[in-house]
Amino acid sequence: MRRKIIVAVAAAALATPLALSVTAGSAAAAPVPPRTPVVDFNRDGHADLAVAAPSGAVDGSADAGYVSVVYGSATGPDATHHQLISRATPGVPGDVTDTYAFGAQVVPADLDADGYTDLVVTSGGDGADDTVLWGSKDGLTGKDTVLPYHYADYAAGDFNGDGKRDLVVGDYPTDDPDISGLTVLRGPFTRDGKPAAKQSISTGDGPSGLRSFITGDLTGDGIDDIVSTHGFEEMQHEARFWKGGKTAVSTSYKKLTTAISGTVGDFDGDGYGDLAMRDIGSVSEVPDSSPGSIQIQYGSATGPSTRKKVITQATEGVPGASEADDAFGASLAAGDVNGDGKADLAVGVPGEALGTSTGTGAVVLLKGASKAAGGLTGKGAVAYNQSTPGVPGASETGDDFGRSVLLADLVKDGKADLAVAAPKEDGTYEDSGAVWTLRGSAGGLTTTGAATLSPDKLGQPEKGALFGYRIGH
């Protein structure tokens, strides 16, 4: 199949801007914890979801792909209020027959600072420039807006602390094949896709060196930072930390461990964003063949510190066993599930075997805790899958449950809820896919009221759609 599916899941955290004025001899300002912006495409006060189905058929074109937008309500995602967006949608640029994998990446951000969340969508194929869908009172619309990049990697954040959403894109303006880099696009954007300003930074590691981004405030200064992951062919290289700043993103970087993807959250409640990264070592040719490992690198005033922790399924308290093909950490999301002020970590384990069934998948929730209690550990960790009482469906071979995860407050009660996808879940057809939502509560995630979204339920194309391969919030 002609498609490039982005492996990394980059979780963007928006820190509330804070003007700092520290004079000589004054106490240092308290760190600002990273905060996740509400994704609200129609600005009705309820969180919305953008669910990618990158292999869904559109107008008879197999693998064209579409994005299913499910609008929020007081009780969570509303299956009766949704829309399907593809290259066939009026106003969306491009031709269905010339593209594939529309929705390979979905990145929500209020790019034009009008209070409505917008959505960047990437796809492959001839002339398939990356697309911006604009938010409005009626939801997302196509307005013939493209970005001057083709199938790039994106992440959103506020990299200068001005309260406007910016984008970082894996592109560097050069024809030299031995140079790659990143470009920061400053918001607000105009409706023809032009940013307020640009900053390009060379990473100097070859045409395929830069792979993905993780964004969030790791220094507690109210400005988002960038972590880039790198590699070449089957080799994974060290990730790099680039500090955000009021005037520019730093052009010097700090080397971190090897990593494929990650997320940012304040897991120990000290006010600094902490970095959780999926690390399977230096060889990443078949990343899901690994048992999987997560490295937590705690934040500080200077970014990721030397205070680190590695968590696997062999860690005390973590459900399951560390086995080949588990892919523990294939997706990661941070959010405060129980409202205690410390971020928890949802860990997708799409290769987890249940009984004699392989690749059924699971998601493990690791609980945040204070520094004194050791921060994020395996203590109290809980696993969820389709065999968990209260979770709809049944665990079957190859479901890929946990391929993508999201923690976000979907019911506006101050606690993060879980959205987890199984893109290879079978409906009427194989690999149609589905997404489950579980509520956060003072006691953690609860399966009471657990709900599902699927192409069948939404009346959208099912066959091989891989619904939920990406969840944009």
PDB file of N, CA and C in Angstrom, residues 26 38 297:
ATOM      1  N   SER A  26      15.784  39.653  43.892  1.00  0.00           N
ATOM      2  CA  SER A  26      14.419  39.184  44.114  1.00  0.00           C
ATOM      3  C   SER A  26      14.373  37.669  44.015  1.00  0.00           C
ATOM      4  N   VAL A  38      -7.542  23.469  25.207  1.00  0.00           N
ATOM      5  CA  VAL A  38      -8.751  22.759  24.805  1.00  0.00           C
ATOM      6  C   VAL A  38      -8.894  22.863  23.298  1.00  0.00           C
ATOM      7  N   GLN A 297      12.439  11.950  31.860  1.00  0.00           N
ATOM      8  CA  GLN A 297      13.511  12.898  32.165  1.00  0.00           C
ATOM      9  C   GLN A 297      12.838  14.134  32.746  1.00  0.00           C
TER      10      GLN A 297
END
